Short mmCIF file of C-alpha atoms and ligand atoms in Angstrom, two decimals:
data_model
loop_
_atom_site.label_atom_id
_atom_site.label_comp_id
_atom_site.label_asym_id
_atom_site.label_seq_id
_atom_site.Cartn_x
_atom_site.Cartn_y
_atom_site.Cartn_z
CA MET A 9 36.20 -2.23 -19.61
CA PRO A 10 36.58 -0.10 -16.37
CA GLN A 11 33.38 0.99 -14.77
CA LYS A 12 32.44 4.63 -13.79
CA VAL A 13 29.89 5.65 -11.14
CA ASP A 14 28.79 8.73 -9.49
CA TYR A 15 28.21 7.08 -6.17
CA LEU A 16 29.81 4.08 -4.36
CA ILE A 17 27.71 3.41 -1.33
CA VAL A 18 29.25 1.32 1.43
CA GLY A 19 26.58 -0.54 3.66
CA LEU A 20 23.00 -1.75 2.65
CA GLY A 21 21.11 -0.86 5.88
CA ILE A 22 18.29 1.45 5.96
CA ALA A 23 20.83 4.57 5.43
CA GLY A 24 22.42 2.92 2.41
CA VAL A 25 19.12 2.09 0.75
CA CYS A 26 17.56 5.48 1.36
CA PHE A 27 20.79 7.19 -0.31
CA ALA A 28 20.42 4.61 -3.25
CA LYS A 29 16.91 6.03 -3.76
CA GLN A 30 18.29 9.47 -4.01
CA CYS A 31 20.49 8.13 -6.76
CA LEU A 32 17.65 6.44 -8.61
CA ASP A 33 15.46 9.42 -8.24
CA ASN A 34 18.13 11.75 -9.69
CA ASN A 35 19.44 9.54 -12.55
CA LYS A 36 22.74 9.11 -10.84
CA THR A 37 24.70 5.88 -11.28
CA PHE A 38 25.68 3.89 -8.35
CA LYS A 39 26.99 0.78 -6.88
CA ILE A 40 26.56 -0.62 -3.26
CA VAL A 41 29.30 -2.55 -1.52
CA ALA A 42 27.31 -4.85 0.94
CA ASP A 43 28.79 -7.43 3.33
CA ASN A 44 25.11 -8.71 3.73
CA LYS A 45 25.42 -8.94 7.50
CA LYS A 46 21.99 -8.66 9.22
CA GLN A 47 22.71 -5.75 11.44
CA ALA A 48 20.46 -3.12 13.10
CA SER A 49 18.07 -2.60 10.01
CA HIS A 50 17.29 -6.41 9.88
CA VAL A 51 16.56 -6.38 13.75
CA ALA A 52 14.68 -3.38 14.34
CA ALA A 53 10.91 -3.07 14.77
CA GLY A 54 11.15 -0.08 12.33
CA MET A 55 8.48 1.78 14.45
CA TYR A 56 8.19 5.58 13.67
CA ASN A 57 6.82 8.05 15.99
CA PRO A 58 7.15 11.80 15.91
CA ILE A 59 6.59 12.15 19.74
CA ILE A 60 8.97 11.57 22.59
CA LEU A 61 6.36 9.65 24.74
CA PHE A 62 8.13 10.03 28.10
CA ARG A 63 8.03 13.71 27.91
CA PHE A 64 5.18 14.42 25.56
CA THR A 65 7.19 16.52 23.21
CA THR A 66 7.78 16.39 19.37
CA ILE A 67 11.10 15.20 18.32
CA HIS A 68 13.52 17.39 16.41
CA ARG A 69 12.19 18.44 12.88
CA ALA A 70 9.26 16.33 13.27
CA VAL A 71 6.94 17.61 10.62
CA GLU A 72 9.47 17.83 8.06
CA GLN A 73 10.97 14.59 8.56
CA MET A 74 7.61 12.79 8.96
CA ASP A 75 6.72 14.09 5.34
CA GLN A 76 9.87 12.75 3.96
CA LEU A 77 9.47 9.28 5.67
CA VAL A 78 5.89 8.82 4.33
CA LYS A 79 6.93 9.93 0.76
CA THR A 80 10.06 7.89 0.63
CA PHE A 81 8.62 4.63 1.87
CA GLY A 82 5.42 5.18 -0.06
CA GLU A 83 7.43 5.54 -3.21
CA PHE A 84 9.61 2.46 -2.28
CA GLU A 85 6.39 0.55 -2.11
CA SER A 86 5.52 1.35 -5.72
CA LEU A 87 9.05 0.63 -6.81
CA LEU A 88 9.53 -2.66 -5.22
CA ASN A 89 5.76 -3.67 -5.40
CA GLN A 90 5.89 -4.63 -1.63
CA LYS A 91 4.06 -3.57 1.34
CA ILE A 92 6.84 -1.45 3.42
CA ILE A 93 5.04 1.15 5.45
CA HIS A 94 2.46 -0.03 8.09
CA PRO A 95 0.61 3.04 9.31
CA LYS A 96 -0.71 2.41 12.89
CA LYS A 97 -1.89 4.49 15.97
CA ILE A 98 0.13 4.28 19.12
CA TYR A 99 -1.89 3.97 22.38
CA ARG A 100 0.47 5.31 25.25
CA ILE A 101 -0.67 3.70 28.55
CA PHE A 102 -0.94 6.12 31.36
CA ALA A 103 0.72 5.17 34.37
CA ASN A 104 -1.40 7.35 36.72
CA GLN A 105 -3.89 10.18 36.78
CA HIS A 106 -1.06 12.79 36.86
CA GLU A 107 0.05 11.76 33.33
CA THR A 108 -3.36 12.17 32.04
CA GLU A 109 -3.51 15.83 33.24
CA ILE A 110 -0.12 16.52 31.83
CA TRP A 111 -1.20 15.02 28.46
CA VAL A 112 -4.35 17.45 28.28
CA LYS A 113 -2.20 20.43 29.54
CA LYS A 114 0.64 19.95 27.13
CA ILE A 115 -1.56 19.51 24.12
CA SER A 116 -3.62 22.64 24.79
CA LYS A 117 -0.46 24.79 25.18
CA LYS A 118 1.51 23.33 22.25
CA PRO A 119 -0.16 23.68 18.82
CA ILE A 120 2.46 21.50 17.14
CA LEU A 121 1.38 18.55 19.40
CA GLN A 122 -2.27 18.93 18.22
CA LYS A 123 -1.15 17.55 14.84
CA PHE A 124 -0.11 14.26 16.47
CA LEU A 125 -1.74 13.81 19.75
CA ASN A 126 -5.54 13.44 20.43
CA PRO A 127 -6.31 15.45 23.70
CA GLU A 128 -9.13 13.12 24.73
CA ILE A 129 -8.29 10.23 27.09
CA ILE A 130 -9.16 6.95 25.64
CA PRO A 131 -10.72 4.50 28.10
CA ASN A 132 -9.69 0.98 28.07
CA THR A 133 -11.96 -1.44 26.68
CA PHE A 134 -9.76 -4.07 25.53
CA GLU A 135 -9.57 -7.60 27.08
CA GLY A 136 -6.18 -8.58 28.03
CA ILE A 137 -4.79 -5.21 28.27
CA HIS A 138 -4.35 -3.52 31.79
CA ALA A 139 -4.61 0.26 31.50
CA PRO A 140 -6.62 1.64 34.52
CA TYR A 141 -5.96 5.32 33.58
CA GLY A 142 -6.69 4.74 29.88
CA PHE A 143 -4.63 5.75 26.80
CA GLY A 144 -3.16 8.92 24.88
CA GLU A 145 -3.80 8.39 21.22
CA VAL A 146 -0.56 9.18 19.04
CA MET A 147 -1.61 9.55 15.35
CA HIS A 148 0.63 9.46 12.31
CA CYS A 149 2.74 6.53 13.64
CA GLY A 150 3.49 2.98 12.28
CA TRP A 151 6.31 0.89 11.32
CA VAL A 152 8.45 0.36 8.20
CA ASP A 153 9.50 -3.13 7.42
CA MET A 154 13.07 -2.42 6.89
CA SER A 155 14.21 -5.98 6.56
CA LEU A 156 11.69 -6.40 3.54
CA LEU A 157 12.68 -3.21 1.97
CA ILE A 158 16.34 -4.09 1.92
CA GLU A 159 16.08 -7.69 0.82
CA SER A 160 13.52 -6.65 -1.91
CA PHE A 161 15.86 -3.84 -3.10
CA LYS A 162 18.74 -6.17 -3.30
CA LYS A 163 16.72 -8.59 -5.40
CA GLN A 164 15.57 -5.88 -7.88
CA PHE A 165 18.60 -3.84 -8.12
CA ASN A 166 21.02 -6.83 -7.96
CA GLU A 167 23.23 -5.60 -10.69
CA HIS A 168 24.25 -2.55 -8.58
CA ILE A 169 25.26 -4.64 -5.63
CA ILE A 170 28.86 -5.84 -5.04
CA ASN A 171 28.54 -8.62 -2.42
CA GLU A 172 31.58 -8.03 -0.41
CA ARG A 173 33.08 -6.39 2.65
CA PHE A 174 34.41 -3.04 1.50
CA ASP A 175 38.14 -3.41 1.33
CA TYR A 176 39.68 -0.04 2.54
CA ASP A 177 43.11 -0.90 0.97
CA SER A 178 41.42 -1.21 -2.56
CA MET A 179 40.32 2.48 -2.31
CA ASP A 180 42.83 4.74 -4.17
CA THR A 181 42.23 8.21 -2.94
CA GLU A 182 44.71 9.70 -5.45
CA THR A 183 42.87 8.21 -8.46
CA ASN A 184 39.47 7.82 -6.82
CA LYS A 185 39.25 4.33 -7.75
CA TYR A 186 37.70 1.24 -6.01
CA GLY A 187 39.55 -1.64 -7.61
CA ASP A 188 38.86 -0.83 -11.24
CA ILE A 189 35.78 1.13 -10.53
CA GLU A 190 36.03 4.83 -11.04
CA VAL A 191 34.00 6.60 -8.36
CA LYS A 192 33.01 10.14 -8.12
CA GLN A 193 31.83 10.09 -4.54
CA VAL A 194 32.04 7.44 -1.68
CA ILE A 195 29.10 7.35 0.87
CA PHE A 196 29.95 5.50 3.98
CA ALA A 197 26.68 4.05 5.48
CA GLU A 198 28.15 1.39 7.66
CA GLY A 199 26.03 1.56 10.84
CA VAL A 200 28.36 0.51 13.72
CA GLY A 201 30.91 -0.98 11.05
CA LEU A 202 32.11 2.82 11.16
CA GLU A 203 34.46 1.88 13.99
CA HIS A 204 36.66 -0.07 11.41
CA ASN A 205 36.58 2.87 8.86
CA PRO A 206 40.07 4.15 8.77
CA TYR A 207 38.92 7.47 7.33
CA PHE A 208 36.12 8.03 9.72
CA ASN A 209 37.03 6.31 12.79
CA TYR A 210 37.55 9.52 14.80
CA VAL A 211 33.80 10.03 14.97
CA PRO A 212 32.55 9.09 18.39
CA ILE A 213 30.09 6.30 17.78
CA ILE A 214 28.26 4.55 20.65
CA LYS A 215 27.26 0.84 20.03
CA ASN A 216 23.79 0.94 21.68
CA LYS A 217 22.83 -2.81 21.81
CA GLY A 218 19.02 -3.58 21.46
CA GLU A 219 17.19 -6.59 21.89
CA ILE A 220 13.62 -7.50 20.66
CA LEU A 221 11.19 -10.47 20.91
CA GLU A 222 8.84 -11.67 18.38
CA LEU A 223 5.64 -13.25 20.08
CA GLU A 224 2.75 -15.24 18.78
CA ILE A 225 -0.37 -14.25 20.42
CA ASP A 226 -3.75 -16.05 19.55
CA GLN A 227 -5.90 -13.78 21.46
CA GLU A 228 -7.51 -11.05 19.35
CA LEU A 229 -5.98 -7.57 20.05
CA PRO A 230 -6.78 -4.32 18.16
CA ASP A 231 -4.42 -3.30 15.50
CA ILE A 232 -2.85 -0.62 17.46
CA ILE A 233 0.84 -0.38 18.92
CA PHE A 234 0.62 -0.33 22.84
CA LYS A 235 3.37 1.57 24.48
CA SER A 236 4.18 1.42 28.21
CA LYS A 237 7.66 0.95 29.55
CA ASN A 238 8.22 -0.99 26.36
CA PHE A 239 5.84 -1.66 23.22
CA LEU A 240 3.79 -4.43 21.88
CA MET A 241 3.43 -3.98 18.15
CA PRO A 242 1.13 -5.87 15.76
CA LEU A 243 3.02 -7.24 12.60
CA GLY A 244 -0.04 -9.00 11.10
CA GLY A 245 -1.65 -12.19 11.74
CA ASN A 246 -0.92 -13.46 15.22
CA LYS A 247 2.77 -12.05 15.25
CA TYR A 248 3.98 -9.31 17.44
CA TYR A 249 7.09 -7.51 18.43
CA VAL A 250 7.94 -6.68 22.08
CA GLY A 251 10.71 -4.25 22.39
CA ALA A 252 13.30 -3.03 22.98
CA THR A 253 16.19 -2.89 25.48
CA TYR A 254 18.89 -0.20 25.41
CA ASP A 255 22.47 -1.22 26.72
CA VAL A 256 25.75 0.68 26.14
CA ASP A 257 27.35 -1.68 28.66
CA TYR A 258 27.21 -5.36 27.78
CA ASP A 259 29.31 -8.52 27.62
CA SER A 260 28.26 -10.03 24.47
CA PRO A 261 26.60 -9.15 21.23
CA GLU A 262 24.21 -12.05 21.54
CA PRO A 263 20.63 -11.90 22.91
CA THR A 264 20.56 -12.59 26.72
CA GLU A 265 18.18 -14.61 29.03
CA ALA A 266 18.26 -11.51 31.36
CA ASN A 267 17.07 -9.09 28.77
CA LYS A 268 14.28 -11.43 27.58
CA GLU A 269 13.01 -11.62 31.11
CA LEU A 270 13.28 -7.85 31.30
CA LEU A 271 11.29 -7.47 28.19
CA LEU A 272 8.62 -9.89 29.44
CA GLU A 273 8.33 -8.40 32.97
CA LYS A 274 7.75 -4.95 31.41
CA LEU A 275 5.11 -6.61 29.12
CA SER A 276 3.47 -8.40 31.93
CA ALA A 277 2.64 -4.89 33.39
CA TYR A 278 0.06 -4.18 30.70
CA TYR A 279 -0.50 -7.40 28.62
CA LYS A 280 -2.33 -10.08 30.66
CA GLY A 281 -2.95 -12.77 28.05
CA GLU A 282 -1.16 -15.82 26.76
CA TYR A 283 1.79 -15.69 24.26
CA THR A 284 4.73 -17.69 22.91
CA VAL A 285 8.00 -16.34 22.38
CA VAL A 286 9.23 -17.39 18.79
CA GLU A 287 12.26 -15.16 18.02
CA HIS A 288 14.87 -13.10 20.06
CA ARG A 289 17.18 -10.92 18.29
CA ALA A 290 19.91 -8.40 19.17
CA ALA A 291 21.83 -5.77 17.12
CA PHE A 292 23.80 -2.61 17.64
CA ARG A 293 22.12 0.83 16.96
CA PRO A 294 24.77 3.36 15.59
CA THR A 295 24.46 6.18 17.97
CA ILE A 296 26.51 9.33 18.17
CA GLU A 297 27.65 10.83 21.53
CA ASP A 298 25.46 13.81 21.04
CA ARG A 299 22.48 11.76 20.03
CA ARG A 300 22.28 13.45 16.59
CA SER A 301 22.81 11.72 13.11
CA ILE A 302 25.89 12.65 11.37
CA ILE A 303 26.49 13.53 7.52
CA GLY A 304 29.10 15.44 5.68
CA GLU A 305 32.45 15.49 3.66
CA HIS A 306 35.69 14.15 5.21
CA PRO A 307 37.77 17.08 6.16
CA LYS A 308 40.82 15.76 3.99
CA PHE A 309 39.48 13.39 1.44
CA LYS A 310 37.07 15.58 -0.54
CA ASN A 311 35.10 12.76 -2.22
CA MET A 312 34.35 10.73 0.86
CA PHE A 313 31.15 11.34 2.90
CA LEU A 314 29.66 9.94 6.01
CA LEU A 315 25.88 8.94 6.47
CA ASN A 316 25.56 7.54 9.95
CA GLY A 317 24.15 7.95 13.55
CA MET A 318 20.72 6.99 12.75
CA GLY A 319 20.41 5.92 16.46
CA THR A 320 17.15 4.69 17.74
CA ARG A 321 15.04 6.08 14.92
CA GLY A 322 16.63 4.67 11.63
CA SER A 323 13.21 4.78 9.79
CA PHE A 324 12.69 8.27 10.87
CA ASN A 325 16.21 9.67 10.19
CA ALA A 326 17.37 7.93 7.16
CA PRO A 327 14.97 9.34 4.48
CA SER A 328 15.75 12.86 5.48
CA LEU A 329 19.36 12.70 6.21
CA SER A 330 20.08 10.90 2.88
CA GLN A 331 18.14 13.80 1.26
CA TYR A 332 20.17 16.56 3.05
CA LEU A 333 23.35 14.77 2.17
CA PHE A 334 22.40 14.22 -1.57
CA ASN A 335 21.38 17.82 -1.86
CA HIS A 336 24.48 18.99 -0.22
CA ILE A 337 26.63 17.22 -2.66
CA GLU A 338 24.81 17.77 -5.77
CA HIS A 339 23.38 21.24 -5.19
CA LYS A 340 25.70 22.60 -2.47
CA SER A 341 22.68 23.10 -0.04
CA GLU A 342 23.68 23.83 3.62
CA ILE A 343 23.48 20.67 5.84
CA PRO A 344 21.42 21.62 9.05
CA GLU A 345 23.91 22.70 11.72
CA GLU A 346 23.10 19.89 14.21
CA TYR A 347 23.82 17.13 11.84
CA LYS A 348 27.16 18.29 10.36
CA LEU A 349 30.26 16.06 10.53
CA SER A 350 32.45 19.15 11.05
CA ARG A 351 31.22 19.24 14.78
CA PHE A 352 33.86 16.57 15.36
CA ASN A 353 36.72 18.09 13.34
CA HIS A 354 38.63 18.63 16.53
CA LEU A 355 38.97 14.93 17.09
CA LEU A 356 40.68 14.36 13.66
CA LYS A 357 44.37 13.57 14.21
CA ASP A 358 47.02 14.48 11.46
C1 FAD B 13 16.44 -4.02 18.79
C2 FAD B 13 16.43 -2.74 17.96
C3 FAD B 13 15.22 -2.05 17.83
C4 FAD B 13 15.21 -1.16 17.13
N1 FAD B 13 13.90 -0.59 16.79
C5 FAD B 13 13.70 0.68 16.02
C6 FAD B 13 12.49 1.08 15.70
O1 FAD B 13 11.51 0.64 16.14
N2 FAD B 13 12.30 2.17 14.79
C7 FAD B 13 13.53 2.73 14.25
O2 FAD B 13 13.45 3.71 13.52
N3 FAD B 13 14.81 2.32 14.57
C8 FAD B 13 14.98 1.29 15.38
N4 FAD B 13 16.25 0.74 15.72
C9 FAD B 13 17.28 1.38 15.11
C10 FAD B 13 17.59 1.21 13.69
O3 FAD B 13 17.72 -0.27 13.55
C11 FAD B 13 18.92 1.75 13.39
O4 FAD B 13 18.91 3.27 13.49
C12 FAD B 13 19.16 1.54 11.80
O5 FAD B 13 18.92 0.39 11.40
C13 FAD B 13 20.62 1.84 11.42
O6 FAD B 13 20.67 1.75 10.01
P1 FAD B 13 22.16 1.93 9.25
O7 FAD B 13 21.94 1.54 7.86
O8 FAD B 13 22.80 3.17 9.58
O9 FAD B 13 22.97 0.80 9.86
P2 FAD B 13 22.84 -0.79 9.64
O10 FAD B 13 21.45 -1.34 9.66
O11 FAD B 13 23.85 -1.56 10.69
O12 FAD B 13 23.41 -1.12 8.22
C14 FAD B 13 24.79 -1.06 7.97
C15 FAD B 13 25.11 -2.18 6.94
O13 FAD B 13 26.46 -1.86 6.46
C16 FAD B 13 27.17 -3.02 6.47
N5 FAD B 13 28.48 -2.74 6.54
C17 FAD B 13 29.27 -2.32 7.46
N6 FAD B 13 30.54 -2.18 7.28
C18 FAD B 13 30.72 -2.68 5.94
C19 FAD B 13 31.80 -2.82 5.06
N7 FAD B 13 33.00 -2.45 5.51
N8 FAD B 13 31.57 -3.20 3.86
C20 FAD B 13 30.47 -3.54 3.42
N9 FAD B 13 29.34 -3.50 4.26
C21 FAD B 13 29.44 -3.09 5.44
C22 FAD B 13 26.72 -3.76 7.70
O14 FAD B 13 26.86 -5.19 7.76
C23 FAD B 13 25.16 -3.48 7.40
O15 FAD B 13 24.47 -4.39 6.58
C24 FAD B 13 16.27 -0.50 16.40
C25 FAD B 13 17.48 -0.98 16.64
C26 FAD B 13 17.63 -2.20 17.37
C27 FAD B 13 18.93 -2.81 17.50
#
């Protein structure tokens, strides 16, 4: 008996799983084609933070996307009966007195920052942490356990998953069939796998390599994310992440000794205690040239859609971008201009 679905989702990273939730919430039938490779979403720290901490400014659509993040991952927790979202404060370590002055000045001038930043400078009282100028407290932050979310989703919705690499030759764009599955819409959420997609490979994706370390620290530290030139994030128990590196120019996809040293050198500027490195991972962030996520319909193949470019902020972007795309397809709502796939139409060759 041939099958029929509303949506065929290609890729089960954070983008694919958030789009699947849109389908579940709106009673749409779906299948996910997943090659089960552990890419960015399985390597990422999953940290979310509405502020650009180098400049002390909010990120694009901070309030709206933050609300969608908390809603989406909170609902995933109930659906999957797992702890997915871990709210935490971030303590931004000030490098000098000047930074503390900018912090206070910017917060007093920009009301939106007052929602997320505490204007008081927090003095350092923590053993093992070097922060002579104190901390700036960032609220409404935390991390999303993307790996646990994807693995739990896979188990619970096993019957929706086709465990294979999407075979582009098996997609018949005339009959809208993938093998013998009749498909209304295809959503490509392949992360950096986009470069192999014959329909969308004109989109200028940049593979931004990131590396991260998992540490064990036996010393007691507060349940706070410390942020300086990199971050130290508590995972629970004595486990911590230190991340991350950013490389668009690299020799291999593997973790490197040089980047491990770099991460530990930056850590040593603010963490003075003992630790053991227990894991070192690398993956590629799917980033678009203009640093905006990308969604929309293929200019020629009208039932094919792209959901990509989650960049450095997958946990932040995926819930909102999935919703914008779903509402665009189902309710014809306008995609925000800055995310539109059509901004690259000029690159599509005949
Ligand atoms: C070191 C590091 C640290 C990071 N830290 C953070 C952080 O703290 N906070 C944050 O928000 N983000 C972070 N990110 C970024 C985040 O990981 C990405 O933005 C996000 O995971 C991208 O999700 P995605 O679903 O688009 O892609 P992916 O996670 O790459 O998922 C795509 C999936 O599709 C599969 N696929 C591809 N092609 C096919 C095909 N043809 N057929 C079947 N399956 C296919 C892939 O194998 C993969 O499983 C970090 C990234 C890295 C590398």
